[in-house]
Amino acid sequence: MRLGQFVTEGGRNPQVRVWGETDVVVVSAPLPGVLRVRLAPQARASGLGFPRLPEKRSFAVCPDLPEAGPLNVQEDGETLRVRGGGLTLHLNRQTGAWRVTEGGDGHGTPERELTSVPGWSGEAPTARPALDAERFNLRRSRLSVDAPDGAAYLGFGERVGPLDKRGMVLTFWNTDCYPHHTDTDPLYISVPFTTVVQGEQAHGLFVDETWRMTADVARTHPRELTFASAGPELDVYVLAGPRPADVLRRYAALTGHAPLPPLWALGAAQSRWGYRTADDLRAVIAGYRERDLPLDSVYIDIEYMDAFKVWTVNRTGFPDLGAFVREAAGQGVRLVPIIDPGIKLEADYDVYEQAMKNDYLVRTARGDVLVGEVWPDPAVFPDFTRPEVVAWWAARHKLFTDAGIQGQWNDMNEPACFSLAPPRETEGKTLPYDALHGSRPHLEMHNAYANPMSQASRAGYAKYSPEIRPWILSRAGYAGIQRHATVWTGDNTSSWSHLALSLPMIAGLGLSGIPFAAADVGGFGGDATGELLARWYQAAVGYAFLRNHSALGTADQEPWRFGEPYTSVIRAALELRYRLLPHLYTLAEQATRTGLPVLRPLALHYAGDEDALREDSQYLLGQGLMVAPVMAAGHRRRQVYLPAGRWAAVFNLSEFGEIHEGPAHVTADAPLHTLPLYLKAGEALPLTEPAAHTAQARWPRVTWLAHLGASGFVGQLYEDAGNGPAEGRLTRLIGDRVGSALHVRRETTGEAATPEQREVLQIIGLDPVREVQGAAAFSYEDGVLRLTLPARWEEVTVTWVE
Ligand code: MIG
């Protein structure tokens, strides 16, 4: 028998441990609807402490989870049944095969299988520690999971290609790759988590291993998903649905909710690798302001440093950083400097000296400090996997907080390394598999590297600027990165294919538990055109954040660089973004509680609809606003898919047109200045007026745009100071439809309403109005009712002619 014995242990965190001659399985129920199955094949030979497994330090799972749930164990011949968190593991002790089911607990719910694992295996480590990268066994532990016909596999982190990853072989190895293409794998971020959708039902599968890993998603074997890890274990979490949104909610509870970004970070941002001095940045800010283009932040790339030495500022370009931060703030603009992990190896450079003295650096397998090349050359690498290094790095942020900086971007944290001294081959431009983080090989720690680096950034701001809400952007990451940072999709190019690719990439990150993600608007590498940039700004209206960025040596790409009509089209897209901010900020706040991303693939809300499931050229903002950008040169119309429900065309949020009955494929007319948008019946969106930059997320003017549904509509608005603690008020706008009358009221929780707030309510989908009670003024034109609401209004009633 492969797994003969078992024992239930652990007071606070119950677990069932099962073992045989060589293998160990540990089962627990960390959260309701989540079962953890830790598999350690060949545990005896791996020296893992057989038949017990050592405590695991996860970079993904929240360190402060509540106590795990109780477990109930039943022996049934060779099958062991472990029930916990509402799920049941059925483990065949003869073969090691297992399944996880839900229901069937005698409470009337039929048993339903979530996942089935016919096999898992491992190989004992090689006798001698390998010095040569080629001798690492990259497929040391393997797990095969049944992949039923028709099941779709969403998520899996940062990937190109379609939303459904079925038929792809994915590698988990964070890679600085430039340029990437529509079939490049891997990229910068590794999240071994997928939501499996079968018909109406979904469940999640998360393999919490930072070791280099691959997932063969039913490619080699059409009905088998196979994970192969270079590590000794497979730490598997099965997450219940039933809907994709439930899977994401559970995954967020397990790996952490993203903190709320400050409002300014959601406004327009301008960046370029090539702005060298404070004067360059002044000119950029002036360029925006002169042309009445909204702008909230400017990013500062590596040239602000002194010889690419992190935590230094070159005094020629930036004679007084603090003064410049204040000057920009006076124009409503925040500065966001870059930080790279590589430290220049240079005598008397204090960052290097401290790191050397305290033994904070990554070492070679032979024990020397590892020396590579990044922008600083030669460069050494902090070992962020150790807490003392995180604390030290956090303290360095004082350079920024003293200057009044409130956000930064952590780049090159895969970590990227251009070459090694002495030269060696590596997989991707990074450190060798056998480099050492303390006693752990890089092969194990590589994918984790960016998480503690961004954790350090967050800790730095928390310590030195506790009153502000920091904005941390990271290029690389592992599962759980959302607790520490937001991410961007790295070095894309100024091409139509990359514009289109940005949507499934961002949506896929959202489906991987990272709700705040965006691509560089206009494209990083190569030269943009006016049309591309204009269409990109339109498509990006619902990116979680909106940063125009481009590479050194490429054509200028600020919004005005291509002249008219492009500048005006881009201004209109930016104004649309600012009008949408109350809705986007409300979605952002929801993301911090539900794990649902800001930019949502249709799959999230219409998983049972085959057309919606794989649609990746459109997205939803919330449940009810469909965004269908034009993403091809010269195109002036496009096909749009509208799932079940009624959808009103609300192009540019100002041109109200036809109402469509979904599911339907419709054609949208979209000349250059038009972004096709559709609002679902039953939804109300909070909007405001455009502004030069953001202020507080307490909007002096709110326009609710509602589409009347069969039972009325509902809208939500979250408001707070836009910075500092995320404590604000939530307003629900409720329209109840009773016959040919509509009663509108609002419910507010949290702090009192801003007295000077002025609200307007626009309602689409009404028949000619007969009477309005409770509004200060109203008009009815072309099927749109516009109501001006009096201060402190309580209820408005509309009746109409049926
Ligand atoms: O090797 O800092 O993805 O956004 O402008 C390139 C220069 C390093 C890569 C980042 C990009 C940034 C660039 N960096």
CSV table of N, CA and C in Angstrom, one decimal, residues 406-535:
chain,number,residue,atom,x,y,z
A,406,GLN,N,5.2,59.5,-2.9
A,406,GLN,CA,4.1,58.6,-2.4
A,406,GLN,C,4.0,57.4,-3.2
A,407,GLY,N,4.8,57.2,-4.2
A,407,GLY,CA,4.7,56.0,-5.0
A,407,GLY,C,5.9,55.7,-5.8
A,408,GLN,N,6.1,54.4,-6.2
A,408,GLN,CA,7.3,54.1,-6.9
A,408,GLN,C,7.0,52.8,-7.8
A,409,TRP,N,7.9,52.6,-8.7
A,409,TRP,CA,7.8,51.4,-9.5
A,409,TRP,C,9.0,50.6,-9.3
A,410,ASN,N,8.8,49.3,-9.0
A,410,ASN,CA,9.9,48.4,-8.8
A,410,ASN,C,10.1,47.6,-10.1
A,411,ASP,N,11.2,47.8,-10.7
A,411,ASP,CA,11.5,47.2,-12.1
A,411,ASP,C,12.6,46.1,-11.9
A,412,MET,N,12.7,45.4,-13.0
A,412,MET,CA,13.9,44.4,-13.1
A,412,MET,C,13.9,43.4,-12.0
A,413,ASN,N,12.8,43.1,-11.3
A,413,ASN,CA,12.8,42.3,-10.1
A,413,ASN,C,12.4,40.8,-10.4
A,414,GLU,N,12.8,40.4,-11.6
A,414,GLU,CA,12.6,38.9,-11.9
A,414,GLU,C,13.5,38.1,-11.1
A,415,PRO,N,14.7,38.4,-10.8
A,415,PRO,CA,15.5,39.6,-11.1
A,415,PRO,C,16.1,39.5,-12.5
A,416,ALA,N,16.2,40.6,-13.2
A,416,ALA,CA,16.9,40.6,-14.5
A,416,ALA,C,18.4,40.8,-14.2
A,417,CYS,N,19.2,40.1,-15.0
A,417,CYS,CA,20.6,40.3,-14.9
A,417,CYS,C,21.2,40.0,-16.3
A,418,PHE,N,21.9,41.0,-16.9
A,418,PHE,CA,22.3,40.9,-18.3
A,418,PHE,C,23.4,39.9,-18.5
A,419,SER,N,24.3,39.8,-17.5
A,419,SER,CA,25.4,38.8,-17.7
A,419,SER,C,26.0,38.6,-16.3
A,420,LEU,N,26.8,37.5,-16.2
A,420,LEU,CA,27.4,37.1,-14.9
A,420,LEU,C,28.9,37.2,-15.1
A,421,ALA,N,29.6,37.4,-14.0
A,421,ALA,CA,31.1,37.4,-14.0
A,421,ALA,C,31.5,36.4,-12.9
A,422,PRO,N,32.2,35.3,-13.3
A,422,PRO,CA,32.6,34.9,-14.6
A,422,PRO,C,31.3,34.5,-15.4
A,423,PRO,N,31.4,34.5,-16.8
A,423,PRO,CA,30.2,34.3,-17.6
A,423,PRO,C,29.6,32.9,-17.4
A,424,ARG,N,28.3,32.8,-17.4
A,424,ARG,CA,27.5,31.6,-17.3
A,424,ARG,C,26.2,31.7,-18.0
A,425,GLU,N,25.8,30.6,-18.5
A,425,GLU,CA,24.4,30.5,-19.1
A,425,GLU,C,23.4,30.5,-18.0
A,426,THR,N,22.3,31.2,-18.3
A,426,THR,CA,21.1,31.0,-17.3
A,426,THR,C,19.9,30.9,-18.2
A,427,GLU,N,18.8,30.5,-17.5
A,427,GLU,CA,17.5,30.5,-18.2
A,427,GLU,C,16.9,31.8,-18.1
A,428,GLY,N,16.8,32.6,-19.2
A,428,GLY,CA,16.3,33.9,-19.2
A,428,GLY,C,17.5,34.8,-18.7
A,429,LYS,N,17.3,36.1,-18.8
A,429,LYS,CA,18.4,37.0,-18.3
A,429,LYS,C,18.3,37.1,-16.8
A,430,THR,N,18.8,36.1,-16.1
A,430,THR,CA,18.7,36.2,-14.6
A,430,THR,C,19.9,35.5,-13.9
A,431,LEU,N,19.7,35.0,-12.7
A,431,LEU,CA,20.7,34.4,-11.9
A,431,LEU,C,20.7,32.9,-12.2
A,432,PRO,N,21.8,32.2,-12.0
A,432,PRO,CA,21.8,30.8,-12.2
A,432,PRO,C,21.0,30.0,-11.2
A,433,TYR,N,20.5,28.8,-11.7
A,433,TYR,CA,19.6,28.0,-10.8
A,433,TYR,C,20.2,27.7,-9.4
A,434,ASP,N,21.6,27.6,-9.4
A,434,ASP,CA,22.2,27.2,-8.1
A,434,ASP,C,22.7,28.4,-7.3
A,435,ALA,N,22.4,29.6,-7.7
A,435,ALA,CA,22.8,30.7,-6.8
A,435,ALA,C,22.0,30.5,-5.5
A,436,LEU,N,22.6,31.1,-4.4
A,436,LEU,CA,22.0,30.8,-3.1
A,436,LEU,C,21.4,32.0,-2.4
A,437,HIS,N,20.2,31.8,-2.0
A,437,HIS,CA,19.5,32.7,-1.1
A,437,HIS,C,19.5,32.1,0.3
A,438,GLY,N,20.5,32.5,1.1
A,438,GLY,CA,20.7,31.7,2.3
A,438,GLY,C,21.1,30.3,1.9
A,439,SER,N,20.3,29.3,2.3
A,439,SER,CA,20.6,28.0,1.9
A,439,SER,C,19.7,27.5,0.8
A,440,ARG,N,18.9,28.3,0.3
A,440,ARG,CA,17.9,27.9,-0.7
A,440,ARG,C,18.4,28.3,-2.1
A,441,PRO,N,18.2,27.4,-3.1
A,441,PRO,CA,18.7,27.6,-4.4
A,441,PRO,C,17.8,28.6,-5.2
A,442,HIS,N,18.4,29.3,-6.1
A,442,HIS,CA,17.6,30.3,-6.9
A,442,HIS,C,16.5,29.6,-7.6
A,443,LEU,N,16.7,28.4,-8.0
A,443,LEU,CA,15.7,27.6,-8.7
A,443,LEU,C,14.4,27.6,-7.9
A,444,GLU,N,14.5,27.6,-6.6
A,444,GLU,CA,13.4,27.7,-5.7
A,444,GLU,C,12.9,29.1,-5.4
A,445,MET,N,13.8,30.1,-5.3
A,445,MET,CA,13.5,31.4,-4.9
A,445,MET,C,13.3,32.4,-6.0
A,446,HIS,N,13.7,32.1,-7.2
A,446,HIS,CA,13.6,33.0,-8.3
A,446,HIS,C,12.2,33.6,-8.5
A,447,ASN,N,11.2,32.8,-8.6
A,447,ASN,CA,9.8,33.3,-8.8
A,447,ASN,C,9.3,34.2,-7.7
A,448,ALA,N,9.8,33.9,-6.5
A,448,ALA,CA,9.3,34.6,-5.3
A,448,ALA,C,10.0,36.0,-5.1
A,449,TYR,N,11.1,36.2,-5.8
A,449,TYR,CA,12.0,37.4,-5.5
A,449,TYR,C,11.2,38.7,-5.4
A,450,ALA,N,10.3,39.0,-6.3
A,450,ALA,CA,9.7,40.3,-6.4
A,450,ALA,C,8.7,40.5,-5.2
A,451,ASN,N,8.2,39.5,-4.7
A,451,ASN,CA,7.1,39.7,-3.6
A,451,ASN,C,7.7,40.4,-2.4
A,452,PRO,N,8.8,39.8,-1.8
A,452,PRO,CA,9.3,40.5,-0.6
A,452,PRO,C,10.0,41.8,-1.0
A,453,MET,N,10.4,42.0,-2.2
A,453,MET,CA,10.9,43.4,-2.6
A,453,MET,C,9.8,44.4,-2.5
A,454,SER,N,8.6,44.1,-3.0
A,454,SER,CA,7.6,45.0,-2.9
A,454,SER,C,7.0,45.1,-1.5
A,455,GLN,N,7.0,44.0,-0.8
A,455,GLN,CA,6.6,44.0,0.6
A,455,GLN,C,7.5,45.1,1.4
A,456,ALA,N,8.8,45.1,1.0
A,456,ALA,CA,9.7,46.1,1.7
A,456,ALA,C,9.3,47.5,1.3
A,457,SER,N,8.9,47.7,0.1
A,457,SER,CA,8.5,49.1,-0.3
A,457,SER,C,7.3,49.5,0.5
A,458,ARG,N,6.3,48.6,0.6
A,458,ARG,CA,5.1,48.9,1.4
A,458,ARG,C,5.4,49.2,2.8
A,459,ALA,N,6.3,48.4,3.4
A,459,ALA,CA,6.8,48.5,4.8
A,459,ALA,C,7.5,49.9,4.9
A,460,GLY,N,8.3,50.3,4.0
A,460,GLY,CA,9.0,51.6,4.0
A,460,GLY,C,8.0,52.7,4.1
A,461,TYR,N,7.0,52.7,3.3
A,461,TYR,CA,6.0,53.8,3.3
A,461,TYR,C,5.2,53.8,4.6
A,462,ALA,N,4.9,52.6,5.0
A,462,ALA,CA,4.1,52.5,6.2
A,462,ALA,C,4.9,53.0,7.4
A,463,LYS,N,6.2,52.9,7.4
A,463,LYS,CA,7.0,53.3,8.5
A,463,LYS,C,7.2,54.8,8.5
A,464,TYR,N,7.6,55.3,7.3
A,464,TYR,CA,8.0,56.7,7.3
A,464,TYR,C,6.9,57.7,6.8
A,465,SER,N,5.9,57.2,6.1
A,465,SER,CA,4.8,58.1,5.7
A,465,SER,C,3.5,57.4,6.0
A,466,PRO,N,3.2,57.1,7.3
A,466,PRO,CA,2.0,56.3,7.6
A,466,PRO,C,0.7,56.9,7.3
A,467,GLU,N,0.8,58.3,7.1
A,467,GLU,CA,-0.5,59.0,6.8
A,467,GLU,C,-0.9,58.8,5.4
A,468,ILE,N,0.0,58.4,4.5
A,468,ILE,CA,-0.4,58.4,3.1
A,468,ILE,C,-0.7,56.9,2.6
A,469,ARG,N,-1.3,56.8,1.5
A,469,ARG,CA,-1.6,55.5,0.9
A,469,ARG,C,-0.7,55.3,-0.2
A,470,PRO,N,0.3,54.4,-0.1
A,470,PRO,CA,1.4,54.4,-1.1
A,470,PRO,C,0.9,53.6,-2.4
A,471,TRP,N,1.6,53.9,-3.5
A,471,TRP,CA,1.3,53.3,-4.8
A,471,TRP,C,2.6,52.5,-5.1
A,472,ILE,N,2.5,51.2,-5.2
A,472,ILE,CA,3.7,50.4,-5.5
A,472,ILE,C,3.3,49.6,-6.7
A,473,LEU,N,4.2,49.8,-7.7
A,473,LEU,CA,4.0,49.1,-9.0
A,473,LEU,C,5.2,48.2,-9.2
A,474,SER,N,4.9,46.9,-9.6
A,474,SER,CA,6.0,46.0,-9.7
A,474,SER,C,5.9,45.3,-11.1
A,475,ARG,N,7.1,45.0,-11.7
A,475,ARG,CA,7.0,44.3,-13.0
A,475,ARG,C,6.9,42.8,-12.8
A,476,ALA,N,7.6,42.2,-11.8
A,476,ALA,CA,7.6,40.8,-11.6
A,476,ALA,C,6.7,40.5,-10.4
A,477,GLY,N,6.4,39.2,-10.3
A,477,GLY,CA,5.6,38.8,-9.1
A,477,GLY,C,5.3,37.3,-9.1
A,478,TYR,N,5.0,36.9,-8.0
A,478,TYR,CA,4.5,35.5,-7.8
A,478,TYR,C,3.1,35.6,-7.2
A,479,ALA,N,2.3,34.5,-7.1
A,479,ALA,CA,1.0,34.5,-6.5
A,479,ALA,C,1.1,35.3,-5.2
A,480,GLY,N,0.1,36.1,-4.9
A,480,GLY,CA,0.1,36.9,-3.7
A,480,GLY,C,0.7,38.3,-3.9
A,481,ILE,N,1.3,38.6,-5.0
A,481,ILE,CA,1.9,39.9,-5.3
A,481,ILE,C,0.9,41.0,-5.1
A,482,GLN,N,-0.4,40.7,-5.3
A,482,GLN,CA,-1.4,41.7,-5.1
A,482,GLN,C,-1.5,42.3,-3.7
A,483,ARG,N,-1.0,41.6,-2.7
A,483,ARG,CA,-1.0,42.2,-1.3
A,483,ARG,C,0.0,43.4,-1.3
A,484,HIS,N,1.1,43.3,-2.1
A,484,HIS,CA,2.2,44.2,-2.0
A,484,HIS,C,2.2,45.3,-3.1
A,485,ALA,N,1.8,44.9,-4.3
A,485,ALA,CA,2.0,45.8,-5.4
A,485,ALA,C,0.9,45.6,-6.5
A,486,THR,N,0.8,46.6,-7.3
A,486,THR,CA,0.0,46.5,-8.6
A,486,THR,C,1.1,46.1,-9.6
A,487,VAL,N,0.7,45.7,-10.8
A,487,VAL,CA,1.7,45.3,-11.8
A,487,VAL,C,1.4,45.9,-13.2
A,488,TRP,N,2.4,46.0,-14.0
A,488,TRP,CA,2.2,46.3,-15.4
A,488,TRP,C,2.7,45.2,-16.2
A,489,THR,N,2.4,45.2,-17.5
A,489,THR,CA,2.7,44.0,-18.3
A,489,THR,C,4.0,44.1,-19.0
A,490,GLY,N,4.9,44.9,-18.5
A,490,GLY,CA,6.3,45.0,-19.0
A,490,GLY,C,6.4,45.6,-20.4
A,491,ASP,N,7.4,45.1,-21.1
A,491,ASP,CA,7.9,45.8,-22.3
A,491,ASP,C,7.1,45.4,-23.5
A,492,ASN,N,5.9,46.0,-23.7
A,492,ASN,CA,5.2,45.7,-24.9
A,492,ASN,C,5.7,46.6,-26.1
A,493,THR,N,5.1,46.5,-27.2
A,493,THR,CA,5.5,47.4,-28.3
A,493,THR,C,4.4,48.2,-28.9
A,494,SER,N,4.7,49.3,-29.6
A,494,SER,CA,3.7,50.2,-30.2
A,494,SER,C,3.2,49.5,-31.4
A,495,SER,N,2.3,48.6,-31.3
A,495,SER,CA,1.8,47.9,-32.4
A,495,SER,C,0.3,47.5,-32.1
A,496,TRP,N,-0.5,47.4,-33.2
A,496,TRP,CA,-1.9,47.0,-33.0
A,496,TRP,C,-2.0,45.7,-32.3
A,497,SER,N,-1.1,44.7,-32.6
A,497,SER,CA,-1.2,43.4,-32.0
A,497,SER,C,-1.0,43.5,-30.5
A,498,HIS,N,-0.1,44.4,-30.0
A,498,HIS,CA,0.1,44.6,-28.6
A,498,HIS,C,-1.1,45.3,-27.9
A,499,LEU,N,-1.7,46.2,-28.7
A,499,LEU,CA,-2.9,46.8,-28.1
A,499,LEU,C,-4.0,45.8,-27.8
A,500,ALA,N,-4.2,44.9,-28.8
A,500,ALA,CA,-5.2,43.9,-28.7
A,500,ALA,C,-4.8,42.9,-27.6
A,501,LEU,N,-3.5,42.6,-27.5
A,501,LEU,CA,-3.0,41.6,-26.5
A,501,LEU,C,-3.2,42.1,-25.1
A,502,SER,N,-3.2,43.4,-25.0
A,502,SER,CA,-3.3,44.0,-23.6
A,502,SER,C,-4.5,43.5,-22.9
A,503,LEU,N,-5.6,43.3,-23.6
A,503,LEU,CA,-6.9,43.0,-22.9
A,503,LEU,C,-6.8,41.6,-22.3
A,504,PRO,N,-6.5,40.5,-23.1
A,504,PRO,CA,-6.4,39.2,-22.4
A,504,PRO,C,-5.3,39.1,-21.4
A,505,MET,N,-4.2,39.9,-21.6
A,505,MET,CA,-3.2,39.9,-20.6
A,505,MET,C,-3.7,40.4,-19.2
A,506,ILE,N,-4.3,41.6,-19.3
A,506,ILE,CA,-4.8,42.3,-18.1
A,506,ILE,C,-5.9,41.4,-17.5
A,507,ALA,N,-6.8,41.0,-18.3
A,507,ALA,CA,-7.9,40.1,-17.8
A,507,ALA,C,-7.4,38.9,-17.2
A,508,GLY,N,-6.4,38.3,-17.8
A,508,GLY,CA,-5.8,37.1,-17.2
A,508,GLY,C,-5.1,37.3,-15.9
A,509,LEU,N,-4.5,38.5,-15.7
A,509,LEU,CA,-3.9,38.8,-14.4
A,509,LEU,C,-5.0,39.0,-13.4
A,510,GLY,N,-6.1,39.6,-13.8
A,510,GLY,CA,-7.3,39.8,-13.0
A,510,GLY,C,-7.8,38.4,-12.5
A,511,LEU,N,-7.8,37.5,-13.4
A,511,LEU,CA,-8.3,36.1,-13.1
A,511,LEU,C,-7.2,35.4,-12.3
A,512,SER,N,-6.1,36.0,-12.1
A,512,SER,CA,-5.0,35.4,-11.3
A,512,SER,C,-4.9,36.1,-10.0
A,513,GLY,N,-5.9,36.8,-9.6
A,513,GLY,CA,-6.0,37.4,-8.3
A,513,GLY,C,-5.3,38.8,-8.2
A,514,ILE,N,-4.9,39.3,-9.4
A,514,ILE,CA,-4.2,40.6,-9.4
A,514,ILE,C,-5.2,41.7,-10.0
A,515,PRO,N,-5.9,42.4,-9.1
A,515,PRO,CA,-7.0,43.2,-9.7
A,515,PRO,C,-6.5,44.5,-10.3
A,516,PHE,N,-5.3,44.9,-9.9
A,516,PHE,CA,-4.8,46.2,-10.5
A,516,PHE,C,-3.6,45.9,-11.4
A,517,ALA,N,-3.9,45.9,-12.7
A,517,ALA,CA,-2.9,45.6,-13.7
A,517,ALA,C,-3.2,46.5,-14.9
A,518,ALA,N,-2.1,46.9,-15.6
A,518,ALA,CA,-2.3,47.6,-16.9
A,518,ALA,C,-1.1,47.4,-17.8
A,519,ALA,N,-1.3,47.8,-19.0
A,519,ALA,CA,-0.2,47.8,-20.0
A,519,ALA,C,0.2,49.2,-20.3
A,520,ASP,N,1.4,49.4,-20.8
A,520,ASP,CA,1.9,50.7,-21.2
A,520,ASP,C,1.1,51.2,-22.3
A,521,VAL,N,0.4,52.3,-22.1
A,521,VAL,CA,-0.4,52.9,-23.2
A,521,VAL,C,0.5,53.5,-24.3
A,522,GLY,N,0.1,53.1,-25.5
A,522,GLY,CA,0.9,53.6,-26.6
A,522,GLY,C,2.0,52.6,-27.0
A,523,GLY,N,2.4,51.7,-26.1
A,523,GLY,CA,3.4,50.8,-26.4
A,523,GLY,C,4.8,51.3,-26.0
A,524,PHE,N,5.6,50.4,-25.4
A,524,PHE,CA,6.9,50.7,-24.9
A,524,PHE,C,8.0,50.8,-26.1
A,525,GLY,N,8.2,49.7,-26.7
A,525,GLY,CA,9.2,49.6,-27.8
A,525,GLY,C,8.6,50.1,-29.1
A,526,GLY,N,9.4,50.6,-30.0
A,526,GLY,CA,8.9,51.0,-31.3
A,526,GLY,C,8.2,52.3,-31.3
A,527,ASP,N,7.8,52.8,-32.5
A,527,ASP,CA,7.2,54.1,-32.6
A,527,ASP,C,5.7,54.0,-32.8
A,528,ALA,N,5.0,54.7,-32.0
A,528,ALA,CA,3.5,54.7,-32.1
A,528,ALA,C,3.1,55.6,-33.3
A,529,THR,N,1.8,55.5,-33.6
A,529,THR,CA,1.3,56.5,-34.6
A,529,THR,C,0.1,57.2,-33.9
A,530,GLY,N,-0.3,58.3,-34.4
A,530,GLY,CA,-1.4,59.0,-33.8
A,530,GLY,C,-2.7,58.1,-33.7
A,531,GLU,N,-3.0,57.4,-34.7
A,531,GLU,CA,-4.2,56.6,-34.6
A,531,GLU,C,-4.1,55.5,-33.6
A,532,LEU,N,-2.9,54.8,-33.5
A,532,LEU,CA,-2.7,53.8,-32.5
A,532,LEU,C,-2.8,54.3,-31.1
A,533,LEU,N,-2.1,55.5,-30.9
A,533,LEU,CA,-2.2,56.1,-29.6
A,533,LEU,C,-3.6,56.5,-29.2
A,534,ALA,N,-4.3,57.0,-30.1
A,534,ALA,CA,-5.7,57.5,-29.8
A,534,ALA,C,-6.6,56.2,-29.5
A,535,ARG,N,-6.5,55.2,-30.3
A,535,ARG,CA,-7.3,54.0,-30.0
A,535,ARG,C,-6.8,53.3,-28.7
